[in-house]
């Protein structure tokens, strides 16, 4: 798929390296494997949404007014656990409704170092399973796993708005929540034969409204932990076409990262255009493993 504001990067030649995951990244997190209901980036992208706070009608991104971020639909207080007192923002890439709102999502927004489309439609498998459906399903599963550990989880959208939010608004939601960690969930849309996952890290960017100096190092720590746990839990290998076999890729052209003031990464869970990866991405059991892998990385980062 294509991440929210992704533009396929120019291939970077170089030696292929072995994964550089830290020991902490490979540590096993104590997470339950319980699933949850629900139904994803690097070429053009798509995305799902977050559950809005009760009583808040989903405002239109074109109105210029930020929408209320989605909180958990769970009733009652969160259980106490190792992540009690921590706030995590989950950003399901794209929105299933984006394809019906091309004018709105093609509008330009400021990403700090320039201007870019509000959002994109995302990719899909050859059978038509949309990235936006994938990202929303994995994000909901991830929310459940983190809440079981006591974390306060906010989704940028939960299928509760007609399109968007725009990439700049997605960043603002994490900033406003003063999140301890933000993870944007995606699936790629590259060529057949390109397989595996990768985690996108923010580059050092300073210009316009963007200044990532304070989040580059903690975001890398978060990304390495997620990558290591993703390998362990899902059995998937790091991307064979991005990141030199490390599973890590640094980008300076994504508004969702450039405008963030809190640690944030993107996770491209696999390539929807490759038949073997697509078979995994469309399997509910594997999507639960993907959520567990991401949750383990977030948990390890927050408990360090």
mmCIF file of C-alpha atoms in Angstrom:
data_model
loop_
_atom_site.group_PDB
_atom_site.id
_atom_site.type_symbol
_atom_site.label_atom_id
_atom_site.label_comp_id
_atom_site.label_asym_id
_atom_site.label_seq_id
_atom_site.Cartn_x
_atom_site.Cartn_y
_atom_site.Cartn_z
ATOM 1 C CA UNK A 1 0.000 0.000 0.000
ATOM 2 C CA UNK A 2 1.048 3.485 0.168
ATOM 3 C CA UNK A 3 1.421 4.972 3.579
ATOM 4 C CA UNK A 4 -0.752 7.873 4.499
ATOM 5 C CA UNK A 5 1.476 10.395 2.861
ATOM 6 C CA UNK A 6 3.998 8.026 1.388
ATOM 7 C CA UNK A 7 5.795 8.586 -1.864
ATOM 8 C CA UNK A 8 7.840 5.583 -2.905
ATOM 9 C CA UNK A 9 11.459 6.378 -2.010
ATOM 10 C CA UNK A 10 14.270 6.176 -4.528
ATOM 11 C CA UNK A 11 15.988 2.817 -4.065
ATOM 12 C CA UNK A 12 19.201 3.220 -2.119
ATOM 13 C CA UNK A 13 22.032 0.898 -3.142
ATOM 14 C CA UNK A 14 24.306 -0.498 -0.529
ATOM 15 C CA UNK A 15 25.471 -3.673 1.171
ATOM 16 C CA UNK A 16 22.799 -5.919 2.574
ATOM 17 C CA UNK A 17 23.160 -6.104 6.318
ATOM 18 C CA UNK A 18 21.973 -8.525 8.910
ATOM 19 C CA UNK A 19 19.163 -7.361 11.192
ATOM 20 C CA UNK A 20 20.383 -4.954 13.854
ATOM 21 C CA UNK A 21 17.760 -5.601 16.491
ATOM 22 C CA UNK A 22 18.815 -4.933 20.050
ATOM 23 C CA UNK A 23 18.624 -7.576 22.730
ATOM 24 C CA UNK A 24 15.803 -5.614 24.303
ATOM 25 C CA UNK A 25 13.948 -5.772 21.024
ATOM 26 C CA UNK A 26 13.945 -9.526 21.185
ATOM 27 C CA UNK A 27 12.744 -9.737 24.748
ATOM 28 C CA UNK A 28 9.464 -11.547 25.189
ATOM 29 C CA UNK A 29 6.603 -9.324 26.320
ATOM 30 C CA UNK A 30 3.933 -10.766 28.592
ATOM 31 C CA UNK A 31 0.881 -10.324 26.399
ATOM 32 C CA UNK A 32 -2.276 -12.329 26.034
ATOM 33 C CA UNK A 33 -3.094 -13.836 22.683
ATOM 34 C CA UNK A 34 -6.808 -13.114 22.871
ATOM 35 C CA UNK A 35 -8.233 -11.838 19.609
ATOM 36 C CA UNK A 36 -10.761 -9.077 19.057
ATOM 37 C CA UNK A 37 -13.391 -8.270 16.494
ATOM 38 C CA UNK A 38 -12.604 -6.276 13.403
ATOM 39 C CA UNK A 39 -11.050 -6.376 10.138
ATOM 40 C CA UNK A 40 -3.473 -1.600 5.159
ATOM 41 C CA UNK A 41 1.719 0.668 3.107
ATOM 42 C CA UNK A 42 4.519 1.817 1.257
ATOM 43 C CA UNK A 43 3.455 2.460 -2.326
ATOM 44 C CA UNK A 44 0.180 4.424 -2.404
ATOM 45 C CA UNK A 45 -1.632 3.858 0.926
ATOM 46 C CA UNK A 46 -4.984 3.389 2.577
ATOM 47 C CA UNK A 47 -6.192 3.487 6.151
ATOM 48 C CA UNK A 48 -8.879 2.837 8.784
ATOM 49 C CA UNK A 49 -9.962 4.891 11.708
ATOM 50 C CA UNK A 50 -10.444 5.309 15.440
ATOM 51 C CA UNK A 51 -13.439 5.237 17.728
ATOM 52 C CA UNK A 52 -14.560 8.728 18.602
ATOM 53 C CA UNK A 53 -15.288 9.829 22.096
ATOM 54 C CA UNK A 54 -18.930 9.283 23.039
ATOM 55 C CA UNK A 55 -21.129 12.175 22.030
ATOM 56 C CA UNK A 56 -18.621 13.586 19.550
ATOM 57 C CA UNK A 57 -19.912 13.543 15.975
ATOM 58 C CA UNK A 58 -17.093 12.904 13.519
ATOM 59 C CA UNK A 59 -16.259 16.302 11.986
ATOM 60 C CA UNK A 60 -15.183 16.503 8.373
ATOM 61 C CA UNK A 61 -11.431 16.977 7.873
ATOM 62 C CA UNK A 62 -12.236 19.557 5.196
ATOM 63 C CA UNK A 63 -13.794 21.759 7.864
ATOM 64 C CA UNK A 64 -10.349 22.624 9.185
ATOM 65 C CA UNK A 65 -11.429 21.582 12.675
ATOM 66 C CA UNK A 66 -9.552 18.656 14.238
ATOM 67 C CA UNK A 67 -11.786 15.747 15.095
ATOM 68 C CA UNK A 68 -11.907 14.171 18.513
ATOM 69 C CA UNK A 69 -9.513 11.208 18.604
ATOM 70 C CA UNK A 70 -10.978 7.813 19.234
ATOM 71 C CA UNK A 71 -10.860 6.316 22.643
ATOM 72 C CA UNK A 72 -11.482 2.735 23.603
ATOM 73 C CA UNK A 73 -15.089 1.558 23.411
ATOM 74 C CA UNK A 74 -14.520 -0.616 26.469
ATOM 75 C CA UNK A 75 -16.834 0.146 29.373
ATOM 76 C CA UNK A 76 -15.519 0.697 32.889
ATOM 77 C CA UNK A 77 -12.026 1.468 34.138
ATOM 78 C CA UNK A 78 -8.988 -0.051 32.506
ATOM 79 C CA UNK A 79 -7.293 -2.914 34.365
ATOM 80 C CA UNK A 80 -4.168 -1.968 36.265
ATOM 81 C CA UNK A 81 -1.020 -3.339 34.731
ATOM 82 C CA UNK A 82 2.565 -2.592 33.727
ATOM 83 C CA UNK A 83 1.444 0.146 31.320
ATOM 84 C CA UNK A 84 -0.932 1.920 33.719
ATOM 85 C CA UNK A 85 -0.411 5.675 33.391
ATOM 86 C CA UNK A 86 0.951 5.377 29.843
ATOM 87 C CA UNK A 87 -0.794 6.757 26.745
ATOM 88 C CA UNK A 88 -0.401 5.134 23.336
ATOM 89 C CA UNK A 89 -1.847 6.557 20.112
ATOM 90 C CA UNK A 90 -2.517 4.041 17.348
ATOM 91 C CA UNK A 91 -2.894 5.472 13.848
ATOM 92 C CA UNK A 92 -4.683 3.084 11.446
ATOM 93 C CA UNK A 93 -3.331 4.101 8.046
ATOM 94 C CA UNK A 94 -5.765 5.608 5.529
ATOM 95 C CA UNK A 95 -9.539 5.217 5.661
ATOM 96 C CA UNK A 96 -11.841 2.928 3.647
ATOM 97 C CA UNK A 97 -13.873 6.005 2.654
ATOM 98 C CA UNK A 98 -10.921 7.840 1.121
ATOM 99 C CA UNK A 99 -11.644 6.339 -2.299
ATOM 100 C CA UNK A 100 -15.013 8.116 -2.301
ATOM 101 C CA UNK A 101 -13.500 11.463 -1.299
ATOM 102 C CA UNK A 102 -10.665 11.940 -3.759
ATOM 103 C CA UNK A 103 -11.095 15.723 -3.916
ATOM 104 C CA UNK A 104 -10.758 16.080 -0.174
ATOM 105 C CA UNK A 105 -7.819 13.722 0.279
ATOM 106 C CA UNK A 106 -5.974 15.259 -2.668
ATOM 107 C CA UNK A 107 -6.031 18.685 -1.029
ATOM 108 C CA UNK A 108 -2.574 19.871 0.007
ATOM 109 C CA UNK A 109 -1.525 20.177 3.661
ATOM 110 C CA UNK A 110 1.646 21.478 5.277
ATOM 111 C CA UNK A 111 4.042 18.711 6.377
ATOM 112 C CA UNK A 112 6.633 21.054 7.831
ATOM 113 C CA UNK A 113 9.127 20.801 4.988
ATOM 114 C CA UNK A 114 6.672 21.351 2.157
ATOM 115 C CA UNK A 115 3.158 20.433 1.135
ATOM 116 C CA UNK A 116 1.633 17.060 0.395
ATOM 117 C CA UNK A 117 -1.716 15.349 -0.146
ATOM 118 C CA UNK A 118 -4.035 15.227 2.858
ATOM 119 C CA UNK A 119 -4.087 11.423 2.631
ATOM 120 C CA UNK A 120 -4.146 8.618 0.059
ATOM 121 C CA UNK A 121 -6.414 5.684 -0.641
ATOM 122 C CA UNK A 122 -3.885 3.022 0.226
ATOM 123 C CA UNK A 123 -3.294 -0.243 -1.554
ATOM 124 C CA UNK A 124 -5.096 -3.613 -1.651
ATOM 125 C CA UNK A 125 -4.413 -7.263 -2.369
ATOM 126 C CA UNK A 126 -5.138 -8.673 -5.815
ATOM 127 C CA UNK A 127 -8.337 -10.115 -4.359
ATOM 128 C CA UNK A 128 -9.491 -6.653 -3.240
ATOM 129 C CA UNK A 129 -8.741 -6.733 0.500
ATOM 130 C CA UNK A 130 -8.057 -3.070 1.231
ATOM 131 C CA UNK A 131 -5.129 -1.867 3.271
ATOM 132 C CA UNK A 132 -7.531 0.391 5.159
ATOM 133 C CA UNK A 133 -9.473 -2.655 6.362
ATOM 134 C CA UNK A 134 -6.256 -4.392 7.360
ATOM 135 C CA UNK A 135 -4.898 -1.453 9.324
ATOM 136 C CA UNK A 136 -8.125 -0.906 11.214
ATOM 137 C CA UNK A 137 -8.382 -4.565 12.187
ATOM 138 C CA UNK A 138 -4.787 -4.770 13.422
ATOM 139 C CA UNK A 139 -5.166 -1.445 15.261
ATOM 140 C CA UNK A 140 -8.248 -2.654 17.128
ATOM 141 C CA UNK A 141 -6.477 -5.862 18.127
ATOM 142 C CA UNK A 142 -3.480 -3.818 19.233
ATOM 143 C CA UNK A 143 -5.713 -1.562 21.318
ATOM 144 C CA UNK A 144 -7.135 -4.561 23.174
ATOM 145 C CA UNK A 145 -3.695 -5.984 23.937
ATOM 146 C CA UNK A 146 -2.345 -2.689 25.269
ATOM 147 C CA UNK A 147 -5.449 -1.970 27.336
ATOM 148 C CA UNK A 148 -5.066 -5.377 28.969
ATOM 149 C CA UNK A 149 -1.764 -4.045 30.302
ATOM 150 C CA UNK A 150 -3.386 -0.869 31.605
ATOM 151 C CA UNK A 151 -2.458 1.575 28.833
ATOM 152 C CA UNK A 152 -4.754 4.390 27.777
ATOM 153 C CA UNK A 153 -5.139 3.878 24.015
ATOM 154 C CA UNK A 154 -6.365 6.459 21.518
ATOM 155 C CA UNK A 155 -7.018 5.711 17.847
ATOM 156 C CA UNK A 156 -6.769 8.535 15.339
ATOM 157 C CA UNK A 157 -9.907 7.112 13.715
ATOM 158 C CA UNK A 158 -12.009 4.008 14.147
ATOM 159 C CA UNK A 159 -14.094 3.846 10.985
ATOM 160 C CA UNK A 160 -16.137 6.697 12.445
ATOM 161 C CA UNK A 161 -15.507 9.384 9.840
ATOM 162 C CA UNK A 162 -16.113 9.527 6.085
ATOM 163 C CA UNK A 163 -12.450 10.024 5.168
ATOM 164 C CA UNK A 164 -9.092 11.018 6.602
ATOM 165 C CA UNK A 165 -7.910 12.381 8.928
ATOM 166 C CA UNK A 166 -5.268 14.272 6.998
ATOM 167 C CA UNK A 167 -1.662 13.428 7.776
ATOM 168 C CA UNK A 168 -1.056 16.671 9.658
ATOM 169 C CA UNK A 169 -4.077 16.051 11.876
ATOM 170 C CA UNK A 170 -2.887 12.512 12.587
ATOM 171 C CA UNK A 171 0.356 13.981 13.941
ATOM 172 C CA UNK A 172 -1.506 16.603 15.975
ATOM 173 C CA UNK A 173 -3.609 13.954 17.701
ATOM 174 C CA UNK A 174 -0.531 12.222 19.100
ATOM 175 C CA UNK A 175 0.975 15.556 20.104
ATOM 176 C CA UNK A 176 -2.198 16.722 21.824
ATOM 177 C CA UNK A 177 -2.457 13.486 23.795
ATOM 178 C CA UNK A 178 1.205 13.848 24.826
ATOM 179 C CA UNK A 179 1.497 10.202 23.890
ATOM 180 C CA UNK A 180 4.327 8.112 25.261
ATOM 181 C CA UNK A 181 4.404 6.329 21.894
ATOM 182 C CA UNK A 182 2.583 6.591 18.555
ATOM 183 C CA UNK A 183 2.453 3.785 16.000
ATOM 184 C CA UNK A 184 0.998 4.154 12.524
ATOM 185 C CA UNK A 185 -0.128 0.804 11.094
ATOM 186 C CA UNK A 186 0.218 0.154 7.345
ATOM 187 C CA UNK A 187 0.830 -2.473 4.678
ATOM 188 C CA UNK A 188 2.900 -1.900 1.562
ATOM 189 C CA UNK A 189 1.985 -2.094 -2.112
ATOM 190 C CA UNK A 190 5.241 -2.992 -3.811
ATOM 191 C CA UNK A 191 6.082 -5.434 -6.625
ATOM 192 C CA UNK A 192 5.537 -9.183 -6.531
ATOM 193 C CA UNK A 193 8.547 -10.878 -4.969
ATOM 194 C CA UNK A 194 9.141 -8.025 -2.567
ATOM 195 C CA UNK A 195 8.340 -9.498 0.818
ATOM 196 C CA UNK A 196 8.614 -8.823 4.516
ATOM 197 C CA UNK A 197 7.919 -6.020 6.970
ATOM 198 C CA UNK A 198 9.757 -2.822 7.782
ATOM 199 C CA UNK A 199 9.499 -0.090 10.397
ATOM 200 C CA UNK A 200 9.831 3.521 9.265
ATOM 201 C CA UNK A 201 11.704 5.893 11.562
ATOM 202 C CA UNK A 202 11.725 9.708 11.527
ATOM 203 C CA UNK A 203 14.804 11.397 10.093
ATOM 204 C CA UNK A 204 16.343 14.497 11.640
ATOM 205 C CA UNK A 205 14.175 17.207 10.090
ATOM 206 C CA UNK A 206 14.153 20.901 10.900
ATOM 207 C CA UNK A 207 12.196 23.296 8.748
ATOM 208 C CA UNK A 208 8.844 25.006 8.610
ATOM 209 C CA UNK A 209 6.733 23.547 11.388
ATOM 210 C CA UNK A 210 8.825 20.381 11.644
ATOM 211 C CA UNK A 211 11.517 19.690 14.221
ATOM 212 C CA UNK A 212 12.189 16.042 15.008
ATOM 213 C CA UNK A 213 15.437 16.539 16.951
ATOM 214 C CA UNK A 214 13.956 15.375 20.250
ATOM 215 C CA UNK A 215 12.160 12.314 18.892
ATOM 216 C CA UNK A 216 14.712 10.739 16.541
ATOM 217 C CA UNK A 217 16.534 8.696 19.209
ATOM 218 C CA UNK A 218 13.494 7.486 21.195
ATOM 219 C CA UNK A 219 11.640 6.699 17.966
ATOM 220 C CA UNK A 220 14.540 4.505 16.838
ATOM 221 C CA UNK A 221 14.457 2.687 20.173
ATOM 222 C CA UNK A 222 10.715 2.132 19.764
ATOM 223 C CA UNK A 223 11.145 0.988 16.158
ATOM 224 C CA UNK A 224 13.941 -1.469 16.931
ATOM 225 C CA UNK A 225 11.919 -3.054 19.703
ATOM 226 C CA UNK A 226 8.871 -3.411 17.458
ATOM 227 C CA UNK A 227 10.973 -4.897 14.643
ATOM 228 C CA UNK A 228 12.583 -7.457 16.927
ATOM 229 C CA UNK A 229 9.291 -8.548 18.442
ATOM 230 C CA UNK A 230 7.604 -8.655 15.028
ATOM 231 C CA UNK A 231 10.192 -11.168 13.812
ATOM 232 C CA UNK A 232 9.833 -13.296 16.925
ATOM 233 C CA UNK A 233 6.044 -13.372 17.084
ATOM 234 C CA UNK A 234 5.011 -13.471 13.411
ATOM 235 C CA UNK A 235 7.950 -15.379 11.954
ATOM 236 C CA UNK A 236 8.088 -12.818 9.144
ATOM 237 C CA UNK A 237 11.481 -11.707 7.892
ATOM 238 C CA UNK A 238 12.576 -8.090 7.550
ATOM 239 C CA UNK A 239 11.873 -6.600 4.135
ATOM 240 C CA UNK A 240 14.009 -7.932 1.297
ATOM 241 C CA UNK A 241 13.612 -4.692 -0.684
ATOM 242 C CA UNK A 242 13.788 -1.838 1.854
ATOM 243 C CA UNK A 243 16.191 -1.273 4.746
ATOM 244 C CA UNK A 244 19.070 -3.560 3.768
ATOM 245 C CA UNK A 245 17.612 -6.557 5.663
ATOM 246 C CA UNK A 246 17.489 -4.595 8.923
ATOM 247 C CA UNK A 247 13.711 -4.099 8.908
ATOM 248 C CA UNK A 248 14.323 -0.379 9.529
ATOM 249 C CA UNK A 249 13.980 2.542 7.120
ATOM 250 C CA UNK A 250 14.472 6.246 7.870
ATOM 251 C CA UNK A 251 12.295 8.787 6.047
ATOM 252 C CA UNK A 252 12.173 12.592 5.949
ATOM 253 C CA UNK A 253 9.171 13.009 3.638
ATOM 254 C CA UNK A 254 6.268 11.844 5.811
ATOM 255 C CA UNK A 255 4.127 14.484 7.460
ATOM 256 C CA UNK A 256 2.966 12.052 10.122
ATOM 257 C CA UNK A 257 6.570 11.751 11.326
ATOM 258 C CA UNK A 258 7.875 15.236 10.508
ATOM 259 C CA UNK A 259 5.154 16.973 12.516
ATOM 260 C CA UNK A 260 5.246 14.649 15.512
ATOM 261 C CA UNK A 261 6.637 15.971 18.788
ATOM 262 C CA UNK A 262 6.369 12.575 20.503
ATOM 263 C CA UNK A 263 8.112 9.265 19.647
ATOM 264 C CA UNK A 264 6.469 7.802 16.556
ATOM 265 C CA UNK A 265 7.068 5.110 13.930
ATOM 266 C CA UNK A 266 5.237 3.553 10.997
ATOM 267 C CA UNK A 267 4.973 -0.237 10.674
ATOM 268 C CA UNK A 268 4.624 -1.688 7.180
ATOM 269 C CA UNK A 269 3.442 -5.178 8.089
ATOM 270 C CA UNK A 270 4.008 -6.755 4.678
ATOM 271 C CA UNK A 271 3.484 -6.313 0.938
ATOM 272 C CA UNK A 272 -0.142 -6.674 -0.112
ATOM 273 C CA UNK A 273 0.834 -7.058 -3.781
ATOM 274 C CA UNK A 274 2.905 -10.173 -3.187
ATOM 275 C CA UNK A 275 0.805 -13.378 -3.108
ATOM 276 C CA UNK A 276 2.705 -14.949 -0.208
ATOM 277 C CA UNK A 277 2.568 -11.839 1.950
ATOM 278 C CA UNK A 278 -1.045 -11.265 0.948
ATOM 279 C CA UNK A 279 -1.952 -14.730 2.217
ATOM 280 C CA UNK A 280 -0.656 -13.708 5.635
ATOM 281 C CA UNK A 281 -2.201 -10.245 5.694
ATOM 282 C CA UNK A 282 -5.652 -11.609 4.873
ATOM 283 C CA UNK A 283 -5.485 -14.253 7.615
ATOM 284 C CA UNK A 284 -7.111 -13.243 10.903
ATOM 285 C CA UNK A 285 -4.793 -15.471 12.928
ATOM 286 C CA UNK A 286 -1.714 -13.846 11.434
ATOM 287 C CA UNK A 287 -3.160 -10.369 12.003
ATOM 288 C CA UNK A 288 -3.449 -11.250 15.692
ATOM 289 C CA UNK A 289 0.227 -12.226 15.650
ATOM 290 C CA UNK A 290 1.071 -8.907 13.972
ATOM 291 C CA UNK A 291 -0.772 -7.055 16.722
ATOM 292 C CA UNK A 292 1.048 -9.109 19.375
ATOM 293 C CA UNK A 293 4.412 -8.359 17.791
ATOM 294 C CA UNK A 294 3.763 -4.619 17.679
ATOM 295 C CA UNK A 295 2.299 -4.610 21.202
ATOM 296 C CA UNK A 296 5.356 -6.444 22.538
ATOM 297 C CA UNK A 297 7.660 -3.805 21.061
ATOM 298 C CA UNK A 298 5.592 -0.941 22.465
ATOM 299 C CA UNK A 299 5.408 -2.608 25.872
ATOM 300 C CA UNK A 300 9.144 -3.220 25.996
ATOM 301 C CA UNK A 301 9.813 0.401 25.046
ATOM 302 C CA UNK A 302 7.448 1.813 27.662
ATOM 303 C CA UNK A 303 8.657 -0.473 30.452
ATOM 304 C CA UNK A 304 12.379 0.146 29.910
#
